[in-house]
Amino acid sequence: MHAIHYFVHVPKTAGVTVRTWLRKVYARDEVIFVYDGKLREDEEAMSFPPDELLRRVAELPASLRVLFGHYSFDPEWLLHDRCRAVSMVRDPRARILSWRRYVEKDGPRLPDPMIQRMSAALRSGLSLPDACAAEGGVPEIDNGIVRMFANITGPAGIVTDASVELAKEYVVRYFDYVGHIDWFDHSMQRIAAV
């Protein structure tokens, strides 16, 4: 039995680039994308929402090597003792600026009403802190990297020092590698080696 790697895709952290790389490197039956919908760039790629994937564990192809998507890391997802995680991170300030540009530009066509409101607020000239305050805080930018690595959900402000410690514990215990997008080529080489 070979290892299956969970590639935790922290939003706004080179996701399309990594997905493109995975689709080039792995056969269709070796990678599953974990998103609520199909991939825009490849509608034929295997893609399931997290809850459906967990319901279909018995049906997963024996050739599966990588799961990639917007899901928080959760040790409960480990299918067997050889499952491991990998990820990429980004400077939090650059990630938040990228998220802001994404929401402002693409927000009107996204299904989340809060994101649509944020987009309208940003387009009207409201600052990001003010737009977030108008929504009562936005969990996506409340230390989203820690949220993803520690499986923390809840309202903005829920991330604490204990959350950071849990994220660090999970990374040390369950992750083979966490790269950084500022060193993308090197990070992808390390991930490929893993």
Short mmCIF file of C-alpha atoms in Angstrom, two decimals, residues 83-172:
data_model
loop_
_atom_site.label_atom_id
_atom_site.label_comp_id
_atom_site.label_asym_id
_atom_site.label_seq_id
_atom_site.Cartn_x
_atom_site.Cartn_y
_atom_site.Cartn_z
CA CYS A 83 -1.29 8.98 4.95
CA ARG A 84 0.57 12.25 5.29
CA ALA A 85 -0.08 15.92 4.53
CA VAL A 86 1.76 18.57 2.53
CA SER A 87 0.94 22.22 1.91
CA MET A 88 2.15 25.63 0.80
CA VAL A 89 1.96 28.86 2.77
CA ARG A 90 2.27 32.50 1.86
CA ASP A 91 3.17 35.63 3.75
CA PRO A 92 -0.11 36.48 5.53
CA ARG A 93 -0.08 40.11 4.36
CA ALA A 94 0.38 39.11 0.72
CA ARG A 95 -2.32 36.45 1.12
CA ILE A 96 -4.81 38.97 2.53
CA LEU A 97 -4.09 41.45 -0.27
CA SER A 98 -4.60 38.67 -2.82
CA TRP A 99 -7.85 37.69 -1.11
CA ARG A 100 -9.02 41.31 -1.16
CA ARG A 101 -8.33 41.62 -4.92
CA TYR A 102 -10.10 38.29 -5.54
CA VAL A 103 -13.20 39.31 -3.54
CA GLU A 104 -13.36 42.75 -5.12
CA LYS A 105 -13.03 41.36 -8.67
CA ASP A 106 -14.82 37.98 -8.52
CA GLY A 107 -17.13 38.45 -5.53
CA PRO A 108 -20.28 39.35 -7.48
CA ARG A 109 -20.29 35.96 -9.27
CA LEU A 110 -19.54 33.88 -6.16
CA PRO A 111 -22.41 32.13 -4.35
CA ASP A 112 -21.60 33.38 -0.83
CA PRO A 113 -23.81 36.42 0.03
CA MET A 114 -21.22 37.70 2.53
CA ILE A 115 -18.53 37.71 -0.19
CA GLN A 116 -20.94 39.50 -2.55
CA ARG A 117 -21.55 42.18 0.11
CA MET A 118 -17.80 42.47 0.77
CA SER A 119 -17.18 42.90 -2.95
CA ALA A 120 -19.75 45.67 -3.19
CA ALA A 121 -18.29 47.40 -0.13
CA LEU A 122 -14.74 47.21 -1.52
CA ARG A 123 -15.88 48.40 -4.96
CA SER A 124 -17.58 51.39 -3.32
CA GLY A 125 -14.26 52.43 -1.78
CA LEU A 126 -14.62 51.03 1.73
CA SER A 127 -11.31 49.89 3.22
CA LEU A 128 -10.76 46.18 3.92
CA PRO A 129 -10.79 46.66 7.73
CA ASP A 130 -14.04 48.64 7.50
CA ALA A 131 -15.65 46.14 5.11
CA CYS A 132 -14.67 43.29 7.44
CA ALA A 133 -15.97 45.16 10.50
CA ALA A 134 -19.31 45.71 8.73
CA GLU A 135 -19.60 41.91 8.45
CA GLY A 136 -18.71 41.37 12.11
CA GLY A 137 -15.29 40.01 11.19
CA VAL A 138 -14.38 37.66 8.35
CA PRO A 139 -13.05 34.21 9.30
CA GLU A 140 -11.19 33.83 5.97
CA ILE A 141 -8.70 36.53 6.95
CA ASP A 142 -8.67 35.71 10.68
CA ASN A 143 -5.41 33.78 10.41
CA GLY A 144 -6.66 31.46 7.67
CA ILE A 145 -3.43 29.45 7.56
CA VAL A 146 -3.79 28.47 11.23
CA ARG A 147 -7.47 27.69 10.65
CA MET A 148 -6.61 25.33 7.77
CA PHE A 149 -3.81 23.51 9.60
CA ALA A 150 -5.61 23.16 12.95
CA ASN A 151 -9.13 22.52 11.59
CA ILE A 152 -10.49 25.57 13.43
CA THR A 153 -13.93 26.77 12.39
CA GLY A 154 -16.08 29.52 13.80
CA PRO A 155 -16.45 33.29 13.78
CA ALA A 156 -13.63 35.79 13.35
CA GLY A 157 -11.63 36.07 16.55
CA ILE A 158 -11.79 32.36 17.39
CA VAL A 159 -8.10 31.77 16.53
CA THR A 160 -6.12 31.81 19.78
CA ASP A 161 -2.61 30.94 20.94
CA ALA A 162 -3.92 27.42 21.60
CA SER A 163 -5.05 27.26 17.94
CA VAL A 164 -1.56 28.19 16.80
CA GLU A 165 -0.06 25.51 19.05
CA LEU A 166 -2.48 22.90 17.65
CA ALA A 167 -1.58 23.91 14.07
CA LYS A 168 2.13 23.57 14.91
CA GLU A 169 1.53 20.18 16.56
CA TYR A 170 -0.35 18.89 13.50
CA VAL A 171 2.35 20.14 11.12
CA VAL A 172 5.12 18.45 13.12
#
